[in-house]
Coordinates of C-alpha atoms in Angstrom, one line a residue:
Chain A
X1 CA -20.9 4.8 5.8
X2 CA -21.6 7.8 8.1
X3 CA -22.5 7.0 11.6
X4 CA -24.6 9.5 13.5
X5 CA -23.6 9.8 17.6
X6 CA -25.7 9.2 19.9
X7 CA -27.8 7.2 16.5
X8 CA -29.6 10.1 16.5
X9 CA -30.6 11.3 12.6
X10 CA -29.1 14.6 11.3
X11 CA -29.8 16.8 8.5
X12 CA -27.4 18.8 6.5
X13 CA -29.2 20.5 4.4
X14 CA -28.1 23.9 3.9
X15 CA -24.8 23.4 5.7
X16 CA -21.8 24.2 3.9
X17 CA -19.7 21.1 4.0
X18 CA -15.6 21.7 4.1
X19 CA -14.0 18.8 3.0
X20 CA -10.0 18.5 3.9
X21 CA -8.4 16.5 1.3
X22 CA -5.6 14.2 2.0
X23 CA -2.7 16.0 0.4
X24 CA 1.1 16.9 0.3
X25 CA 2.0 18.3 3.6
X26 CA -1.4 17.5 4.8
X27 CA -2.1 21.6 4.9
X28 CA -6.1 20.8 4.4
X29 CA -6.5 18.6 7.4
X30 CA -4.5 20.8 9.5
X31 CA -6.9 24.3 8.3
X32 CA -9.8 21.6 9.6
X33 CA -8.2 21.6 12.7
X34 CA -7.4 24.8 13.3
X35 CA -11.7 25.9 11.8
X36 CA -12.3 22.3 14.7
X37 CA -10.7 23.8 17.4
X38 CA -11.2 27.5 17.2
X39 CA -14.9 27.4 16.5
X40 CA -15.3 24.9 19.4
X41 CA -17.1 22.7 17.2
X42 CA -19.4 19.5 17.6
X43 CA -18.5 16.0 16.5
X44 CA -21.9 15.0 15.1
X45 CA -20.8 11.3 13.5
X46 CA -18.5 8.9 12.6
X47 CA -17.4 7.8 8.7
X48 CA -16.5 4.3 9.0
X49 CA -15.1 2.7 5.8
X50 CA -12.8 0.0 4.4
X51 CA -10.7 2.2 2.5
X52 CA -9.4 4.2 5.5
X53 CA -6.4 2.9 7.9
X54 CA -8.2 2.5 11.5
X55 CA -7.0 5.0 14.4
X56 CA -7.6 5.8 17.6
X57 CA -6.5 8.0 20.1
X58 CA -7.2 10.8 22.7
X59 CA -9.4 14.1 22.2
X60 CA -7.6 16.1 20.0
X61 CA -9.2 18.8 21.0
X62 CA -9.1 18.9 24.9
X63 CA -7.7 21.5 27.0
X64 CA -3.8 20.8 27.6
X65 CA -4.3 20.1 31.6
X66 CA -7.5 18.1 31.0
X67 CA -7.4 14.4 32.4
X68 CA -10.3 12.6 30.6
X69 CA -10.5 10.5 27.5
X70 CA -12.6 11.1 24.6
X71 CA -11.8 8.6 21.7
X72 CA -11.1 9.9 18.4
X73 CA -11.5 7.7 15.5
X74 CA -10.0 8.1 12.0
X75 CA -12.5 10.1 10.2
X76 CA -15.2 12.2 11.8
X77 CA -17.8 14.4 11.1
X78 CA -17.8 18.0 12.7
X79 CA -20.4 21.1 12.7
X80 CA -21.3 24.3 14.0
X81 CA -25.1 25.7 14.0
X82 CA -24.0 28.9 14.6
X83 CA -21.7 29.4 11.7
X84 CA -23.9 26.4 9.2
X85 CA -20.9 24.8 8.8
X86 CA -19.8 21.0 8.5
X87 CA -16.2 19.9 8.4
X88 CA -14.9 16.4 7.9
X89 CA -11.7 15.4 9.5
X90 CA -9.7 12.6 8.1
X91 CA -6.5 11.6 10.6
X92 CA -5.2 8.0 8.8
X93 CA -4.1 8.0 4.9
X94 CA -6.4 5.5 2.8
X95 CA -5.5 1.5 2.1
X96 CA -3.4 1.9 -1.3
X97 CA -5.9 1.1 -4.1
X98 CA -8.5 2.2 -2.4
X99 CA -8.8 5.7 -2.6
X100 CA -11.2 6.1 -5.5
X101 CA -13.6 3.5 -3.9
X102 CA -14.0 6.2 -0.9
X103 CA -13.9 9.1 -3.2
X104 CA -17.1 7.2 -4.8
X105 CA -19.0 7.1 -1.6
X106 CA -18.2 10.2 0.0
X107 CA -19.4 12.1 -3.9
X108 CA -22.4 9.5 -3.3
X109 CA -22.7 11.0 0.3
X110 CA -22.2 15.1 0.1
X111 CA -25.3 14.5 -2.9
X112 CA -27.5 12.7 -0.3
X113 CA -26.8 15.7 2.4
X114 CA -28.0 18.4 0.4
X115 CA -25.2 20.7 1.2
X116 CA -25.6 24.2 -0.1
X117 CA -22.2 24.4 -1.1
X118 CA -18.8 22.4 -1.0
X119 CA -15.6 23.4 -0.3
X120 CA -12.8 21.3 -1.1
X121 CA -9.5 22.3 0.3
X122 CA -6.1 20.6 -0.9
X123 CA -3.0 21.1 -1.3
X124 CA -0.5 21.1 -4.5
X125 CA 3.3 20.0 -4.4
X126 CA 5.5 23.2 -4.7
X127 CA 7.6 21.4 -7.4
X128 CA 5.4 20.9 -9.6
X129 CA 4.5 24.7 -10.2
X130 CA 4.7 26.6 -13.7
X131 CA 6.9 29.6 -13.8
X132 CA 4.2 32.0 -13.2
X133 CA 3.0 30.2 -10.0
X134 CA 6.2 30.4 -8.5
X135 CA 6.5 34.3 -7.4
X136 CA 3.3 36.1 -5.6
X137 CA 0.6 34.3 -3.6
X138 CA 0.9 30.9 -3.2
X139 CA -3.4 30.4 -3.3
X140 CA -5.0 29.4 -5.9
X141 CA -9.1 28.1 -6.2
X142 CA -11.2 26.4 -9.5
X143 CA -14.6 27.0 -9.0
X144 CA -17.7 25.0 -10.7
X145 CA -20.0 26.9 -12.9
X146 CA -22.6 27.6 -9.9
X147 CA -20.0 29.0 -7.4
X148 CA -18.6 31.1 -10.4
X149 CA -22.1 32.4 -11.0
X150 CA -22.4 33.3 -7.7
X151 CA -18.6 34.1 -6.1
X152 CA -16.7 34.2 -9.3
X153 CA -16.4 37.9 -9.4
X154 CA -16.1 38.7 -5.7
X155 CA -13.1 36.0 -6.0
X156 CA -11.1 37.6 -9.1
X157 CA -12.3 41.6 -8.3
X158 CA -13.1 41.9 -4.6
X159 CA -10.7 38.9 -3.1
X160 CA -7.9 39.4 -5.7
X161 CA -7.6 35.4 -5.5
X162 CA -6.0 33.8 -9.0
X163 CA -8.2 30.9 -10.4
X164 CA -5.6 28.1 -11.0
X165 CA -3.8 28.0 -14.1
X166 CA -5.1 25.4 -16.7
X167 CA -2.2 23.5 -19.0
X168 CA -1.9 22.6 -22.4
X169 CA -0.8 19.1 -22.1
X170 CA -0.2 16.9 -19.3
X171 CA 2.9 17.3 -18.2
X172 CA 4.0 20.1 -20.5
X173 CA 4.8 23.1 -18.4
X174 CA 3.0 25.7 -20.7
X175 CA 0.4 27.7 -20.2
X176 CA -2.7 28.3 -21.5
X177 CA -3.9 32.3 -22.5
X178 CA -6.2 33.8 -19.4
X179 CA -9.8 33.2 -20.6
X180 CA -9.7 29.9 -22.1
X181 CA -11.3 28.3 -19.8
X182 CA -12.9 26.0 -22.1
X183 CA -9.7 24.2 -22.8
X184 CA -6.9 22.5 -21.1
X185 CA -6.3 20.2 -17.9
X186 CA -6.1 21.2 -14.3
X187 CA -3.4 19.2 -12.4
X188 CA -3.1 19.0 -8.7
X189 CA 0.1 17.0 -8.5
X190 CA -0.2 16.2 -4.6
X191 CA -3.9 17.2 -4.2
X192 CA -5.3 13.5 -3.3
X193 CA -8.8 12.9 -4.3
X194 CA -9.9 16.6 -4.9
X195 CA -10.0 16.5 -8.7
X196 CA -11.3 13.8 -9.0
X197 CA -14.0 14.6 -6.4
X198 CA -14.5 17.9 -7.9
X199 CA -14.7 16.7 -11.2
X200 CA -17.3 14.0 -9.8
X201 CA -19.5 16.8 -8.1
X202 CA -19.2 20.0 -10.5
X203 CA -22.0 18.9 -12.5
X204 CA -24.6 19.1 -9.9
X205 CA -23.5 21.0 -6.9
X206 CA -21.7 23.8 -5.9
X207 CA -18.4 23.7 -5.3
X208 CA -15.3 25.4 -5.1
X209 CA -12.2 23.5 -5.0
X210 CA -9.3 25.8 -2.7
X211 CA -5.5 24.7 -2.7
X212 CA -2.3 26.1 -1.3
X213 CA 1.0 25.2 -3.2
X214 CA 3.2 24.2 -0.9
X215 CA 6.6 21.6 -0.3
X216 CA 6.7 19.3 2.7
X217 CA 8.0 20.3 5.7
X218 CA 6.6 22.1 8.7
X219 CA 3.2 23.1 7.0
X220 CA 1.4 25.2 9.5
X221 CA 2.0 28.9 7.9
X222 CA 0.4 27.3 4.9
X223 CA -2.2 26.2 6.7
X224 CA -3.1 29.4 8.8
X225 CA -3.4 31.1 5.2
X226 CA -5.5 28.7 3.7
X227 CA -7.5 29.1 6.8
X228 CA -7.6 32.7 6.8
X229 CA -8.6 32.9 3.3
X230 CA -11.7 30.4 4.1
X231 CA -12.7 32.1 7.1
X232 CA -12.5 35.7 5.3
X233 CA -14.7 34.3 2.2
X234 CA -17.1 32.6 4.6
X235 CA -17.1 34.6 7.5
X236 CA -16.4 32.4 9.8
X237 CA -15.0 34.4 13.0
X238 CA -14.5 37.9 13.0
X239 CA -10.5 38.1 14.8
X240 CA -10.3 41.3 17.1
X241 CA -6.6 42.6 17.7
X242 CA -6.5 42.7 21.2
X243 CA -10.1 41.6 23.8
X244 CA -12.2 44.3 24.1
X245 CA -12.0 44.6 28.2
X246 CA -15.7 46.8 27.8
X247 CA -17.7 43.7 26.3
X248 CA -20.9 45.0 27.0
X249 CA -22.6 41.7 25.2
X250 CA -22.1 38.9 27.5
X251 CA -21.0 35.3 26.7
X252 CA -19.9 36.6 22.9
X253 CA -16.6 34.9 22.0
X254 CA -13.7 37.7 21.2
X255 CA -11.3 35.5 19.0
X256 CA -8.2 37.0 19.0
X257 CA -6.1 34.0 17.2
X258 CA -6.3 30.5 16.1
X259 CA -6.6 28.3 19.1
X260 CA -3.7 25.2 18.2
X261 CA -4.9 22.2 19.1
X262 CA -3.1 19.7 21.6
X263 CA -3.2 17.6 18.8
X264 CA -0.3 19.5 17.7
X265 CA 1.9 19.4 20.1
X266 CA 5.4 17.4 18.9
X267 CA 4.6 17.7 16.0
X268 CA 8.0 16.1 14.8
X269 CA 8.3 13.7 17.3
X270 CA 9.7 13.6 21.1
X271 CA 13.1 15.9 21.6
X272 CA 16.0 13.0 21.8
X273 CA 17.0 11.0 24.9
X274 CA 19.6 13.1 26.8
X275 CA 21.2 9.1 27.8
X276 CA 22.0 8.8 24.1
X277 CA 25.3 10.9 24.8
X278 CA 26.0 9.6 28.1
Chain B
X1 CA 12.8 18.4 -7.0
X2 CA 17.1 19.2 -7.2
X3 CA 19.1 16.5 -5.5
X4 CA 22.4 17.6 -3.5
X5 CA 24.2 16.5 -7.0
X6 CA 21.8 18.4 -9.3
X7 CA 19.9 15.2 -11.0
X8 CA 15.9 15.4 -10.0
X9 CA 14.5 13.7 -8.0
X10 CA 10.7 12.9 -7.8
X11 CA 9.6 13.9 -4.6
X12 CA 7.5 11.8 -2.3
X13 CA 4.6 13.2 0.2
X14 CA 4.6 11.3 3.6
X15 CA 0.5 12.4 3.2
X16 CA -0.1 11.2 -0.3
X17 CA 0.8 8.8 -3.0
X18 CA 0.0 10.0 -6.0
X19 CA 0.6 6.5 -7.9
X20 CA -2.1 5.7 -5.8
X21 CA -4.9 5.6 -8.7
X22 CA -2.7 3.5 -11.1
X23 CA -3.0 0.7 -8.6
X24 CA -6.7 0.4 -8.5
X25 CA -7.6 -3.1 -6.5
X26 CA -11.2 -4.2 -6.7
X27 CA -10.0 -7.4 -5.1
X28 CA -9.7 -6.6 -1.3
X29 CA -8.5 -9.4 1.2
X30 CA -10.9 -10.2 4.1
X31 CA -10.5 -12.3 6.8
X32 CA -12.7 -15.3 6.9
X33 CA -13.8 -17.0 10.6
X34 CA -14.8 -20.4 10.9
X35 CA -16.6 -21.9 14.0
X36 CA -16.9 -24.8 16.1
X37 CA -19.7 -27.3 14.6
X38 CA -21.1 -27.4 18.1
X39 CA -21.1 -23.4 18.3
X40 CA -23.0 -23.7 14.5
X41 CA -26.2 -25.6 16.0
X42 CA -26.2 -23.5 18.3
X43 CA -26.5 -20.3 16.1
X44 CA -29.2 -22.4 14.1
X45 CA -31.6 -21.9 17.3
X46 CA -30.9 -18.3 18.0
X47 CA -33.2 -15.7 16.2
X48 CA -30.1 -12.9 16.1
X49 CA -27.7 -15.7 14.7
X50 CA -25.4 -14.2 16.9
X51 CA -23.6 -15.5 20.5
X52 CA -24.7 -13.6 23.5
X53 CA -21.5 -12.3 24.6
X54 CA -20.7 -10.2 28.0
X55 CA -16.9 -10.5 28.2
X56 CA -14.9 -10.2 25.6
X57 CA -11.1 -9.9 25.6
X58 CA -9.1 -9.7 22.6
X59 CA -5.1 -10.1 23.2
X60 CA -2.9 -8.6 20.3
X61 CA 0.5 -9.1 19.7
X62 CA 2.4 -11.7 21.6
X63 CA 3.2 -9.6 24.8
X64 CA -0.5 -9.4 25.2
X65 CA -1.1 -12.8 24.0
X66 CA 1.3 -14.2 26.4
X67 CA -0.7 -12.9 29.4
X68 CA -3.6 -13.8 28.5
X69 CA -2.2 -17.2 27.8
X70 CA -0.3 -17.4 31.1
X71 CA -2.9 -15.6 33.4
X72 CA -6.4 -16.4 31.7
X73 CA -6.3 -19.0 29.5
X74 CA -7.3 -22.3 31.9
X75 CA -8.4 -25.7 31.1
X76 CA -11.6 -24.1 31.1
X77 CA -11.8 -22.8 27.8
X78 CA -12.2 -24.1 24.5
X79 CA -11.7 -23.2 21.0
X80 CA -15.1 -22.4 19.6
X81 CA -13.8 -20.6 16.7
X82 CA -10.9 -19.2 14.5
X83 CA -10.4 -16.1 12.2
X84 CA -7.5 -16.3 9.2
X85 CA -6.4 -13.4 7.5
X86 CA -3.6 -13.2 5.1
X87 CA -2.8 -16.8 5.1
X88 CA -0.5 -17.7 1.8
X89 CA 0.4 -21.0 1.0
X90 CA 3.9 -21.3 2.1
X91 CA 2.4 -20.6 5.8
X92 CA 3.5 -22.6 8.2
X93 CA 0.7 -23.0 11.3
X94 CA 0.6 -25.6 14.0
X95 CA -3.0 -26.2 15.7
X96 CA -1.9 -25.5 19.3
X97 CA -0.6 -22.2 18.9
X98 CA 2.8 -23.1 19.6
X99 CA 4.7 -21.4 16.7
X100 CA 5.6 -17.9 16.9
X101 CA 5.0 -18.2 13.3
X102 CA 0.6 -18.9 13.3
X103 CA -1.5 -16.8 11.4
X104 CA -4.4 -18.1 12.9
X105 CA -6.1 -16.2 15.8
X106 CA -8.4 -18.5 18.2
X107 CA -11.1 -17.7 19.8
X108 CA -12.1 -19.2 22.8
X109 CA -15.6 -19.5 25.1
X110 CA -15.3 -20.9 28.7
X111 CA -17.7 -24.1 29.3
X112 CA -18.7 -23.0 32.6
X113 CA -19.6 -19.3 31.6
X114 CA -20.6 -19.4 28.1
X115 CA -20.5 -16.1 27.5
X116 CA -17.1 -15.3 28.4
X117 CA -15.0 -15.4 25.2
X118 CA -11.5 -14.7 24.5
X119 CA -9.4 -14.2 21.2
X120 CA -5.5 -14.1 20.7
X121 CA -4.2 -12.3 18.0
X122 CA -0.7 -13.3 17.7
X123 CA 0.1 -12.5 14.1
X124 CA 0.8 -9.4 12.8
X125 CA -3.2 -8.4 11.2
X126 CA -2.4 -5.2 8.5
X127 CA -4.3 -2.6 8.7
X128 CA -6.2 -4.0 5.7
X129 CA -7.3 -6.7 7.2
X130 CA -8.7 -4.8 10.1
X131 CA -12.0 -4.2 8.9
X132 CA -13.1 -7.3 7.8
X133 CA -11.5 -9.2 11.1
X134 CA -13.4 -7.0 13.0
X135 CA -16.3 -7.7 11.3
X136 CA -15.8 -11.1 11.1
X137 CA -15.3 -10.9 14.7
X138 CA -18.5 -9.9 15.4
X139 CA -20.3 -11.6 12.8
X140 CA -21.5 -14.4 15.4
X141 CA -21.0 -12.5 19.0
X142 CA -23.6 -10.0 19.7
X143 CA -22.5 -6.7 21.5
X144 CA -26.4 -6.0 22.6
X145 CA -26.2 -7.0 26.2
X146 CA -26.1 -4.2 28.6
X147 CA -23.6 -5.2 30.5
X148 CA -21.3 -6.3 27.5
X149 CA -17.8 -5.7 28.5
X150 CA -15.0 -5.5 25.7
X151 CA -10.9 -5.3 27.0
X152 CA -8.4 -5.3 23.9
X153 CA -4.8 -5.5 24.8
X154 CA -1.8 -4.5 22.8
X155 CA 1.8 -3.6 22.7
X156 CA 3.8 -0.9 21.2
X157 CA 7.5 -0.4 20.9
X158 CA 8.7 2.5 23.0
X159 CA 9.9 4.6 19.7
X160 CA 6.5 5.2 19.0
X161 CA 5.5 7.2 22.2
X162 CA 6.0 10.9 22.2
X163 CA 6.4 12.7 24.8
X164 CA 8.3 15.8 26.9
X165 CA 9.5 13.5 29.2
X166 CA 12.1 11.4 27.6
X167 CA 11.5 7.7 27.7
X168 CA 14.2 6.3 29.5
X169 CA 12.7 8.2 32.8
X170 CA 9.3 6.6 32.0
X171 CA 10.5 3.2 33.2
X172 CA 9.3 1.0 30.2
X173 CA 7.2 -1.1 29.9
X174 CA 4.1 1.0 31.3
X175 CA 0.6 0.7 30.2
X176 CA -1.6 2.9 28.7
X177 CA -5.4 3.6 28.1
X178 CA -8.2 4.6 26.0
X179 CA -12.0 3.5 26.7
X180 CA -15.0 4.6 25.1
X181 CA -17.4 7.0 26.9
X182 CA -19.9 4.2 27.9
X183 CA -17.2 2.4 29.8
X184 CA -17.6 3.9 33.6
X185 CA -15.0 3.0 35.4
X186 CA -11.6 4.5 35.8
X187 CA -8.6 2.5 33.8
X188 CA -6.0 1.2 36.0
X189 CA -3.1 3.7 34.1
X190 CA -3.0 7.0 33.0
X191 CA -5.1 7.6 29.7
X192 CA -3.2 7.4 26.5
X193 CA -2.1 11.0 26.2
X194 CA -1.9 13.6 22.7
X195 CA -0.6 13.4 20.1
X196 CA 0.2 9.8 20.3
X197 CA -1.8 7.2 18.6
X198 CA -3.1 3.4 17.9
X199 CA -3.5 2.7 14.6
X200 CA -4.1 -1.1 13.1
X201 CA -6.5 -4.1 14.2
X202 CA -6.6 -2.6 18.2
X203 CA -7.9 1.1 16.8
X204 CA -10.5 -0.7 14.7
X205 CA -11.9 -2.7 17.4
X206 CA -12.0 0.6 19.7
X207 CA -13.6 2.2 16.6
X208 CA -16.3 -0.4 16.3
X209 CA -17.1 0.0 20.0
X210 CA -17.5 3.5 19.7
X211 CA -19.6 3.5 17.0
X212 CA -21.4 1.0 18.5
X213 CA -21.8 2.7 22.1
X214 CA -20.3 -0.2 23.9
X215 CA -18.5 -0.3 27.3
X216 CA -14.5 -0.7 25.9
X217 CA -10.8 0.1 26.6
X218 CA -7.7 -0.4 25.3
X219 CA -4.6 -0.9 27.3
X220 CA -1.3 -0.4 25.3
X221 CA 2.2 -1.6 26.6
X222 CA 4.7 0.3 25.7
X223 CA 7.9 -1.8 25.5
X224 CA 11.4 -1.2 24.7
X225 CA 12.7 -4.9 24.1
X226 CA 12.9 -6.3 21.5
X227 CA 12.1 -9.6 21.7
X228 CA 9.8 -10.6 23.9
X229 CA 10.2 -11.2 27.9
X230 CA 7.9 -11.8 30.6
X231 CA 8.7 -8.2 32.2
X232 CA 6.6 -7.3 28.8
X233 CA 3.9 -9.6 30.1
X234 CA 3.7 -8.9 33.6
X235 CA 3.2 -5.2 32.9
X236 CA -0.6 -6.2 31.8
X237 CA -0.7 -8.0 35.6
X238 CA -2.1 -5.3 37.5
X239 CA -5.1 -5.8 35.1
X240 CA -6.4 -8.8 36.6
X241 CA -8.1 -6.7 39.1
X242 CA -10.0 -4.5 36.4
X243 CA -13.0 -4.4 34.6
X244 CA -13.3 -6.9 33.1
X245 CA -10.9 -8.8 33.6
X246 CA -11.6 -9.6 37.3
X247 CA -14.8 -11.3 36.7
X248 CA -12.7 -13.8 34.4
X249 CA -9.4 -13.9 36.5
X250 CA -8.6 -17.6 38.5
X251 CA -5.1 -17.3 40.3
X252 CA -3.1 -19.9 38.0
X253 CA 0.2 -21.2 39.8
X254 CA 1.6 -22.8 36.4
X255 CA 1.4 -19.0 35.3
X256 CA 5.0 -18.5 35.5
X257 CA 6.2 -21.2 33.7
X258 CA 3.6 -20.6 30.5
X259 CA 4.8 -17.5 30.5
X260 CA 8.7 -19.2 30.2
X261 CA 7.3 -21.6 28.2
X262 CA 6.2 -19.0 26.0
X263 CA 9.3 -16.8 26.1
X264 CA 11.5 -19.9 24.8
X265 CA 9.5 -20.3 22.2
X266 CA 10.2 -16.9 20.5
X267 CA 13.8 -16.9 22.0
X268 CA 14.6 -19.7 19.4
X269 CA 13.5 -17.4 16.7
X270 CA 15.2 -14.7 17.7
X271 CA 18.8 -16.3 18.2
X272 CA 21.1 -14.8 15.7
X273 CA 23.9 -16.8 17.2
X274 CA 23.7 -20.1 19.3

């Protein structure tokens, strides 16, 4: 269930909600991060459920020389007024057997909210790719029939973004000819509950599922694309290439790159033990 | 993906399982608590059908356990409770705790203070469990006071803790901590610093607490021994003058030799040779 701080009631409605999915190389989570951090955004609630390994730890989020503690729990809800924007940050993987009980509640949820749109971002194991996936850009997004109404054209034409491939037969590595969309299967090998939250939600809401092939390993250029590719469809922050020193408008943020969280320091683990070689 | 020696290999995600959905459980263990018949009629007469509670400390592992045990745990407390999670048949549990092998976690209310409570965890709860022992937990002690008070004590092997500085000039075992932002005062140690973690029964307990907007905090030992020793234990000592701890605290003489008493115990377990 979704706890608000504070127990204050909040509404949604007409927020976009990004939803990080839990997948290979956990690229998703780590573009929610990066959109956490470099908006400065506000954690507005908690999403406490039995399906999800409990965590806990220190602000992710805090300045590297800061000396507080602000506890962070293993799924949390984030937005920003300014850019209408809600993001949900899941840290801990889900109890095995569980997952589709959560994916239940949180399609239940997002129709409660009354987002204006949805977009799911995953990931899809590198491995798995068809020939024709395996050279060029590495992005890929399926989009339900309201988001193609609305974005479908500025995705293919304006964008340049390739919709993801659909396949014959599951897991026959052919393809499908470009147009037939009517037909065929989309596999996310590695993509967590997306599909099957997409598929749960296309019906009735807009939204746009966004994924990032990728292999395991240090994941954070995938990530910064994927997050570059949001923030350019969404308009999130406008980067400048160097501060503008003559900022006439006082108190307006000049982004000039993605702020890394502390969150992210060691990322694979502490350096070794000099003693080891003693 | 290609193996060294060319067969394939399926390739596993350390952030997803994709067999996941083929194992679909609708059965999903819980913990079940059972209390004291006196605590029962008791419950019977209070509207809220819950305990008033304004201490509550909740020992897991045996490092923590064993403090509590040592340092806390006087004649003055009695078992009002018990919470069981995971117990299969070929169990083996013994009613005064005195097996490193009990799956049962006690919980304990002291007759002169009644609302003082204590529970040791000794087992191992998986993360599983967590939620419904938490639950369970709380299904009879109410959180509502304002001056509620909740300490949860745990241990953590040294590999786990990443830092710059490399462990072996940390002097281990040290303590760590996280509180929730209701909880005013200052933890005895340094707070629990990025990008390390608690995960388990002690992260749900701090979870409910936040949610909750309770006064709470976690202490972790970080050890590096093995088995356990009453260096381990003593770590949590310097805690018998915090919040809230202090108000519980009676300086126990026998402390010392519980704490022995406690070590042999899981020294005969631990013998690989005699």
């Amino acid at each position: 269930m979704f706890v608000p701080r504070d127990n204050k009631p909040i509404d949604f409605k007409g927020f976009t909600l990004i939803y990080p999915a839990l997948s290979v190389g956990n690229v998703a989570q780590l573009m929610a991060d990066l959109l956490i951090s470099t908006m400065t955004m506000h954690k507005v609630g908690y999403i406490q459920h039995p399906s999800l390994i409990p965590l806990v730890g220190n602000d992710p989020y805090a300045h590297p020389s800061a000396t507080t503690c602000k506890v962070v729990t293993c799924c949390e809800v984030y937005d920003s007024v300014e850019h209408n924007v809600v993001i949900v940050q899941q840290r801990s993987p889900f109890i095995k057997g569980r997952r589709n009980a959560y994916k239940k509640w949180l399609a239940q949820w997002i129709r409660e909210c009354g987002f204006s749109k949805v977009v799911i971002a995953t990931s899809s194991s590198a491995d798995e790719r068809l020939d024709t996936q395996i050279t060029g850009p590495q992005f890929r997004f399926v989009a339900s029939d309201k988001i193609e109404a609305d974005y479908g054209e500025m995705f293919r034409n304006f964008y340049e973004w390739d919709e993801l491939e659909r396949r014959q037969t599951f897991p026959a590595p052919s393809v499908l000819e470009a147009g037939d969309r009517g037909q065929g299967q989309l596999y996310i090998p590695g993509g967590g509950i997306a599909m099957a939250l997409f598929n749960d939600l296309c019906s009735d809401t807009p939204v746009v599922l966004l994924l990032m092939f990728c292999s395991e390993g240090d994941n954070i250029p995938e990530a910064i694309e994927l997050t570059n590719r949001i923030n350019r469809w969404l308009g999130l922050i406008l980067f400048h290439s160097r501060s503008i020193a003559d900022a006439s408008d006082v108190g307006v943020v000049k982004y000039t790159q993605w702020k890394i969280p502390v969150s992210w320091k060691l990322f694979f683990g502490s350096r070794f033990d000099q003693t080891l070689f003693h | 993906m290609a193996s060294y020696f060319g067969e394939i290999l399926q390739s596993s995600s350390r952030a997803v399982d994709d067999d996941d959905d083929d194992f679909e459980t609708e059965e999903i263990a819980t913990t079940s608590v059972r209390w004291s018949p006196m605590v029962k009629a008791e419950l019977l007469k209070i509207p809220e059908k819950k305990l008033p509670c304004q201490i509550l400390i909740v020992a897991i592992g045996p490092a923590a356990s064993g403090f509590v045990q040592s340092h806390l745990l006087t004649d003055d407390f009695q078992v009002v409770g018990a919470l069981f999670s995971g117990l299969s048949d070929s169990d083996v549990n013994t009613f005064d705790q005195m097996s490193p092998a009990d799956k049962n976690c006690y919980i304990y209310r002291s007759r002169q203070i009644p609302d003082v409570f204590m529970c040791l965890c000794k087992t191992d709860v998986s993360a599983e469990q967590s939620y419904s022992w938490t639950e369970q937990l709380f299904s009879c002690i109410s959180t509502a006071s304002p001056h509620f008070y909740m300490s949860i004590l745990c241990s953590y092997m040294t590999s786990e803790y990443r830092s710059e500085v490399p462990v072996s000039d940390m002097n281990p075992p040290f303590l760590r901590a996280l509180k929730t932002p209701r909880f005013a005062g200052t933890p005895l140690c340094p707070y629990l610093e990025q990008p390390n973690l608690v995960s388990g029964l002690p992260a749900q307990l701090l979870t409910y607490c936040q949610m909750k907007d309770v006064k709470a905090v976690l202490y972790v030992c970080y050890t590096d021994t093995l088995y356990l020793d009453t260096f381990t234990m003593e770590v949590f000592k310097p805690l018998v003058q915090s919040t809230p701890i202090k108000d519980v605290f009676q300086e126990n003489k026998k402390a010392g030799e519980v704490m022995k008493h406690i070590v042999d115990i899981y020294s005969l377990k631990n013998s690989l040779y005699l």
